[in-house]
Short mmCIF file of C-alpha atoms in Angstrom, two decimals:
data_model
loop_
_atom_site.label_atom_id
_atom_site.label_comp_id
_atom_site.label_asym_id
_atom_site.label_seq_id
_atom_site.Cartn_x
_atom_site.Cartn_y
_atom_site.Cartn_z
CA MET S 146 8.54 27.85 -3.76
CA THR S 147 11.76 25.84 -2.41
CA ASN S 148 11.46 22.71 -3.26
CA LEU S 149 10.76 20.50 -0.64
CA MET S 150 11.20 16.85 -1.98
CA LEU S 151 13.84 15.31 -1.03
CA SER S 152 16.57 13.54 -4.36
CA TRP S 153 16.41 10.13 -4.66
CA GLN S 154 20.17 9.86 -3.32
CA GLN S 155 19.00 11.76 0.00
CA ALA S 156 15.88 9.33 0.75
CA THR S 157 18.20 6.31 0.49
CA LEU S 158 20.50 7.26 2.64
CA LEU S 159 17.69 8.53 4.67
CA ALA S 160 15.75 5.28 4.67
CA ALA S 161 19.13 3.08 5.30
CA GLY S 162 19.20 5.71 8.72
CA CYS S 163 15.79 4.74 9.43
CA GLY S 164 15.73 1.09 8.37
CA ALA S 165 19.77 0.56 11.15
CA ALA S 166 18.24 2.39 13.75
CA GLY S 167 15.26 0.70 13.78
CA VAL S 168 16.87 -2.59 13.79
CA LEU S 169 19.32 -1.46 16.31
CA LEU S 170 16.90 -0.07 18.63
CA VAL S 171 14.51 -3.47 18.38
CA TYR S 172 17.24 -5.66 19.40
CA LEU S 173 17.87 -3.53 21.71
CA GLY S 174 14.94 -3.10 23.52
CA ARG S 175 15.38 -6.82 24.35
CA GLY S 176 17.71 -6.44 26.91
CA PRO S 177 18.34 -4.21 29.98
CA ALA S 178 15.40 -1.68 31.41
CA ALA S 179 17.49 1.05 30.33
CA TRP S 180 16.53 0.35 27.15
CA ARG S 181 13.53 -0.90 26.82
CA TRP S 182 11.91 2.31 24.82
CA GLY S 183 14.01 0.81 21.96
CA ALA S 184 10.91 -1.92 21.44
CA ARG S 185 8.26 0.85 20.99
CA VAL S 186 10.93 2.92 18.91
CA GLY S 187 12.13 1.05 17.18
CA PRO S 188 9.31 -0.52 14.76
CA PHE S 189 8.39 2.69 13.94
CA LEU S 190 11.97 3.76 12.88
CA ARG S 191 11.95 0.31 10.85
CA GLU S 192 8.71 1.19 8.72
CA ALA S 193 9.60 4.63 8.66
CA GLY S 194 12.95 3.43 6.41
CA VAL S 195 10.44 1.36 4.28
CA VAL S 196 8.15 4.74 3.76
CA VAL S 197 11.20 6.94 2.59
CA GLY S 198 12.81 3.52 0.30
CA LEU S 199 9.59 3.41 -0.86
CA TYR S 200 10.25 7.47 -1.51
CA ALA S 201 13.56 7.18 -2.72
CA LEU S 202 12.35 4.50 -6.08
CA TRP S 203 9.31 6.98 -7.07
CA GLN S 204 12.32 9.75 -7.05
CA LEU S 205 14.43 7.01 -9.04
CA ALA S 206 12.11 5.82 -11.12
CA GLY S 207 10.92 9.09 -12.74
CA ASN S 208 15.13 10.10 -12.96
CA LEU S 209 15.03 6.93 -15.30
CA ALA S 210 12.61 7.18 -17.07
CA SER S 211 13.69 7.27 -20.97
CA GLY S 212 12.24 8.78 -24.22
CA GLY S 213 13.18 12.25 -23.24
CA LEU S 214 10.85 15.02 -23.95
CA SER S 215 9.50 14.40 -27.75
CA GLY S 216 8.68 10.67 -26.71
CA ALA S 217 7.44 12.55 -23.74
CA LEU S 218 4.89 15.07 -25.61
CA SER S 219 4.01 12.07 -28.03
CA HIS S 220 2.87 9.85 -25.91
CA ALA S 221 0.87 13.20 -23.77
CA ARG S 222 -1.09 13.92 -27.65
CA TRP S 223 -2.06 10.37 -27.61
CA ILE S 224 -3.45 11.03 -24.18
CA TRP S 225 -5.57 14.22 -24.76
CA HIS S 226 -6.52 13.04 -27.96
CA ALA S 227 -8.30 9.45 -26.88
CA GLU S 228 -9.75 11.42 -24.07
CA ARG S 229 -11.13 13.73 -26.04
CA THR S 230 -12.74 11.08 -28.36
CA LEU S 231 -13.85 9.43 -25.41
CA ARG S 232 -15.82 12.95 -24.67
CA LEU S 233 -14.06 13.54 -20.84
CA PRO S 234 -14.21 16.62 -19.60
CA SER S 235 -11.31 18.50 -20.49
CA GLU S 236 -8.40 19.75 -17.74
CA LEU S 237 -8.83 23.56 -18.86
CA ASP S 238 -12.33 23.26 -17.09
CA VAL S 239 -11.27 22.64 -13.79
CA GLN S 240 -8.32 24.95 -14.68
CA ARG S 241 -10.75 28.05 -15.60
CA LEU S 242 -11.95 27.45 -11.89
CA LEU S 243 -9.14 28.48 -10.29
CA LEU S 244 -7.11 30.86 -12.90
CA PRO S 245 -9.54 33.85 -11.47
CA HIS S 246 -8.76 33.78 -7.79
CA PRO S 247 -4.87 33.93 -7.26
CA LEU S 248 -5.62 32.64 -3.72
CA LEU S 249 -7.70 29.16 -4.52
CA SER S 250 -4.55 28.51 -7.13
CA GLN S 251 -1.85 28.98 -4.86
CA PHE S 252 -3.91 26.78 -1.81
CA ALA S 253 -3.93 24.00 -5.04
CA ASN S 254 -0.19 24.53 -5.59
CA LEU S 255 0.27 23.38 -1.89
CA TYR S 256 -2.19 20.97 -2.17
CA TYR S 257 -0.08 19.34 -5.08
CA ALA S 258 3.61 20.11 -3.54
CA ILE S 259 3.49 19.05 0.27
CA MET S 260 -0.73 16.96 1.26
CA HIS S 261 0.00 13.92 -0.58
CA PHE S 262 3.73 12.69 1.59
CA GLY S 263 1.75 14.63 4.66
CA MET S 264 -1.48 12.58 4.57
CA LEU S 265 -0.10 9.45 3.57
CA ILE S 266 2.58 9.94 6.55
CA ALA S 267 -0.37 10.96 9.04
CA MET S 268 -2.11 7.79 7.92
CA LEU S 269 0.57 5.02 8.44
CA VAL S 270 1.91 6.44 12.18
CA TRP S 271 -2.30 7.16 13.60
CA LEU S 272 -2.40 3.40 11.37
CA PHE S 273 0.80 2.30 13.50
CA ALA S 274 0.16 3.62 16.76
CA ARG S 275 -3.26 3.17 16.77
CA HIS S 276 -4.81 -0.08 14.83
CA ARG S 277 -0.89 -1.97 14.47
CA ASP S 278 -3.27 -5.15 13.42
CA GLY S 279 -3.92 -3.22 9.86
CA TYR S 280 -1.42 -1.34 9.80
CA PRO S 281 0.59 -4.17 7.20
CA ALA S 282 -1.97 -5.06 5.05
CA VAL S 283 -1.85 -1.31 4.08
CA ARG S 284 1.69 -0.96 3.99
CA ASN S 285 1.72 -4.27 1.08
CA ALA S 286 -0.83 -2.43 -0.70
CA MET S 287 0.93 0.59 -0.89
CA ALA S 288 4.09 -0.91 -1.69
CA ALA S 289 2.96 -2.90 -4.21
CA SER S 290 0.35 -0.07 -6.29
CA THR S 291 3.70 2.49 -5.75
CA ALA S 292 5.69 -0.48 -7.10
CA ILE S 293 3.31 -0.76 -10.62
CA CYS S 294 3.26 3.45 -11.02
CA LEU S 295 7.01 3.24 -11.47
CA VAL S 296 6.51 0.41 -13.65
CA ILE S 297 4.21 2.51 -15.44
CA SER S 298 6.14 5.50 -15.22
CA PHE S 299 9.85 4.58 -16.95
CA ILE S 300 7.22 5.18 -20.19
CA PRO S 301 7.68 9.45 -20.12
CA VAL S 302 4.98 11.68 -20.89
CA ALA S 303 4.69 15.20 -20.19
CA PRO S 304 1.91 16.65 -18.49
CA PRO S 305 -0.73 18.90 -19.58
CA ARG S 306 1.14 22.39 -19.05
CA LEU S 307 4.23 21.25 -21.07
CA LEU S 308 1.97 19.72 -24.00
CA PRO S 309 1.49 22.92 -26.41
CA GLY S 310 -1.80 24.07 -28.34
CA THR S 311 -3.85 23.03 -25.50
CA GLY S 312 -4.14 26.86 -23.48
CA VAL S 313 -3.22 24.20 -19.98
CA VAL S 314 -0.99 27.14 -18.25
CA ASP S 315 1.90 26.00 -14.96
CA LEU S 316 -0.40 27.42 -11.97
CA ALA S 317 2.22 26.97 -9.75
CA ALA S 318 4.87 28.13 -12.24
CA ARG S 319 3.10 31.22 -12.49
CA TYR S 320 2.38 31.76 -8.30
CA GLY S 321 6.44 31.06 -8.08
CA GLN S 322 5.19 27.68 -5.89
CA SER S 323 6.29 25.31 -8.60
CA VAL S 324 8.08 21.94 -6.95
CA TYR S 325 9.94 21.30 -10.00
CA ALA S 326 13.37 22.65 -11.47
CA ALA S 327 13.87 23.15 -15.71
CA VAL S 328 12.54 19.52 -17.21
CA GLY S 329 15.59 17.37 -18.38
CA SER S 330 17.47 18.28 -14.54
CA ALA S 331 18.22 15.34 -12.25
CA ALA S 332 16.96 17.92 -9.22
CA GLY S 333 13.09 17.01 -7.92
CA ALA S 334 10.87 14.51 -9.10
CA ASP S 335 10.72 14.42 -12.69
CA GLN S 336 7.81 15.94 -14.79
CA LEU S 337 7.70 14.08 -17.32
CA SER S 338 6.51 11.15 -15.38
CA ALA S 339 2.67 12.07 -15.34
CA MET S 340 0.92 8.45 -15.93
CA PRO S 341 -0.40 7.12 -13.79
CA SER S 342 -0.85 10.25 -10.92
CA VAL S 343 0.96 8.74 -7.79
CA HIS S 344 -0.60 12.12 -5.31
CA VAL S 345 -4.37 10.13 -6.56
CA ALA S 346 -2.69 6.92 -5.90
CA TRP S 347 -1.78 7.43 -2.21
CA SER S 348 -4.48 9.72 -1.11
CA ILE S 349 -7.26 6.75 -2.18
CA LEU S 350 -4.91 4.60 -0.27
CA VAL S 351 -5.15 7.09 2.73
CA ALA S 352 -9.63 6.72 2.80
CA TRP S 353 -9.34 3.35 2.42
CA ALA S 354 -7.20 2.81 5.05
CA VAL S 355 -9.29 5.41 7.24
CA ILE S 356 -12.38 4.23 5.98
CA THR S 357 -12.18 0.63 6.96
CA ARG S 358 -9.81 0.74 10.00
CA ALA S 359 -11.15 3.45 11.80
CA THR S 360 -14.61 3.29 14.07
CA SER S 361 -16.02 7.31 14.29
CA ARG S 362 -18.55 7.70 11.81
CA TRP S 363 -16.73 11.32 11.01
CA ARG S 364 -14.35 9.14 8.84
CA TRP S 365 -16.13 9.18 5.58
CA LEU S 366 -14.87 12.74 5.72
CA VAL S 367 -11.50 11.61 4.27
CA LEU S 368 -13.34 11.19 0.68
CA LEU S 369 -12.48 14.97 0.62
CA HIS S 370 -8.86 14.20 0.53
CA PRO S 371 -8.58 11.35 -2.99
CA VAL S 372 -11.38 14.15 -4.54
CA ILE S 373 -9.32 17.49 -3.86
CA THR S 374 -6.45 15.24 -4.94
CA VAL S 375 -7.81 14.96 -8.06
CA LEU S 376 -9.36 18.17 -8.88
CA VAL S 377 -5.48 20.16 -7.87
CA VAL S 378 -3.56 17.70 -9.99
CA VAL S 379 -5.66 18.36 -12.66
CA GLY S 380 -6.27 21.94 -12.48
CA THR S 381 -2.56 23.00 -11.50
CA GLY S 382 -2.46 20.79 -15.11
CA ASN S 383 0.24 18.68 -13.71
CA HIS S 384 -1.84 15.32 -14.63
CA TYR S 385 -4.75 14.59 -17.22
CA TRP S 386 -7.88 12.86 -16.08
CA ALA S 387 -6.65 9.24 -17.85
CA ASP S 388 -3.55 10.09 -14.94
CA ALA S 389 -5.76 9.62 -12.45
CA ILE S 390 -7.98 6.51 -13.44
CA VAL S 391 -5.35 4.47 -14.08
CA ALA S 392 -3.99 5.44 -10.70
CA ALA S 393 -7.58 4.17 -9.09
CA ALA S 394 -7.73 1.12 -11.66
CA ILE S 395 -4.18 0.45 -10.48
CA ASP S 396 -5.40 0.69 -6.28
CA ALA S 397 -8.73 -1.30 -6.28
CA ALA S 398 -6.46 -4.72 -8.46
CA VAL S 399 -4.03 -4.14 -5.37
CA ILE S 400 -6.67 -4.08 -2.60
CA LEU S 401 -8.95 -6.93 -4.65
CA THR S 402 -6.02 -9.41 -5.46
CA GLN S 403 -4.98 -8.61 -1.79
CA ALA S 404 -8.46 -9.62 -0.57
CA ALA S 405 -8.45 -12.67 -3.02
CA LEU S 406 -4.62 -13.96 -1.43
CA ILE S 407 -5.70 -13.51 2.36
CA ARG S 408 -9.36 -15.24 1.69
CA LEU S 409 -6.50 -18.13 0.05
CA HIS S 410 -4.24 -18.48 2.82
CA ARG S 411 -7.04 -18.66 5.61
CA ARG S 412 -8.97 -21.60 3.44
CA LEU S 413 -5.10 -23.75 3.01
CA ARG S 414 -4.74 -23.39 6.34
CA ALA S 415 -7.74 -24.71 7.31
CA ARG S 416 -7.39 -27.06 5.46
CA ARG S 417 -3.94 -27.95 6.47
CA VAL S 418 -3.79 -31.47 7.84
CA PRO S 419 -1.70 -31.80 11.16
CA ARG S 420 1.81 -32.83 10.53
CA ASP S 421 1.86 -34.49 13.36
CA VAL S 422 0.78 -38.14 12.55
CA THR S 423 2.18 -40.50 15.61
CA GLU S 424 0.02 -39.05 18.07
CA PRO S 425 -3.19 -39.64 17.66
CA PRO S 426 -5.84 -37.83 19.62
CA THR S 427 -7.03 -39.13 22.55
CA GLY S 428 -10.78 -38.57 21.63
CA VAL S 429 -12.89 -41.88 20.41
CA GLY S 430 -14.47 -39.74 17.41
CA GLN S 431 -11.39 -37.48 16.92
CA ARG S 432 -9.35 -40.67 16.87
CA ALA S 433 -11.52 -41.87 14.07
CA GLY S 434 -11.15 -38.96 12.51
CA HIS S 435 -7.71 -39.06 12.67
CA GLN S 436 -7.13 -42.90 11.40
CA ALA S 437 -10.03 -42.19 8.15
CA ARG S 438 -7.73 -39.28 7.15
CA LEU S 439 -4.42 -41.58 7.81
CA GLY S 440 -5.94 -43.23 4.59
CA ILE S 441 -7.01 -46.70 7.28
CA SER S 442 -10.09 -48.53 5.86
CA ARG S 443 -14.14 -48.61 7.60
CA PRO S 444 -13.67 -52.50 9.32
CA VAL S 445 -9.58 -52.04 10.49
CA ARG S 446 -10.72 -48.63 12.10
CA ARG S 447 -14.05 -51.03 13.82
CA ALA S 448 -11.55 -54.13 13.80
CA LEU S 449 -9.04 -51.46 16.46
CA ALA S 450 -12.36 -49.67 18.22
CA ARG S 451 -13.32 -53.86 19.54
CA TRP S 452 -9.19 -54.23 20.09
CA ARG S 453 -8.93 -51.36 22.49
CA ALA S 454 -12.52 -51.86 24.59
CA ALA S 455 -11.64 -55.29 25.09
CA PRO S 456 -10.43 -55.87 28.99
CA ALA S 457 -7.03 -56.65 29.01
CA PRO S 458 -6.04 -59.85 29.89
CA ARG S 459 -4.87 -60.63 33.50
CA ARG S 460 -1.74 -61.93 34.48
CA LEU S 461 -1.41 -65.44 36.80
CA PRO S 462 0.90 -64.64 39.70
CA GLN S 463 4.86 -66.13 39.15
CA PRO S 464 5.71 -68.76 41.54
CA CYS S 465 8.45 -68.29 43.94
CA ARG S 466 11.46 -69.16 43.21
#
């Protein structure tokens, strides 16, 4: 299968080009009427540059993972035995459902190769076009979860299909659909970064974004995407159950932390004292509350109120000179 995945160098150039074009079009969109379309297209290109930049970082982290094949196999054996100790179902159980069916196996390989990024891009475009107010939160959650996955992926972990003695086969290589180059090559995504599964992390974020922002009753069908993604990454021999579990935990931590920070920000804004204390409000009740915030005692506030309520002294007419 032709590798359609961009290298980190190609993705970096594409991200820089999209970002620069987006910023330029936003600037030109504020000028003559002939460039007003730039105000609509520019923000989209700018955000596309951010997303492709994250993809470039993902590819770069895979290529920089240290430890080599021997270290990756050692970590993979530890995960495999830990899963058996915890009595998790074997990855072989899922793969045995695919092996007798060539069409189903090829569908799983294609889903693994293209749907994780395709569904993410489709969700971001829909969100940016239809629910612009909810886009920043989803974009930030995606960036944070991807960054955490990248940090963890610096510890090399071989996928089940490369772990000897497990019986897991390389399902994509069997049908000539593998997107990976030979082990140790810098081409394509690095296959020694199995932990955690970015495929699963992105699929969960897609489902979360659609369910929380869409209003249709059919939005719950998007839950099929993370379910199918987990079965596909495990059944093709590219990830362990633990990879999916860790990815889901990262997403949950990022989403909950972001919600807590938003609530804290709103609470601080509600408690914020006005900066300009030299211009008190005009109402009597508002003026008293303003004086209380300034630390003026109640007797002094009463005296000030009586002084304001007292009639102004009459000015005597001045004699003519």
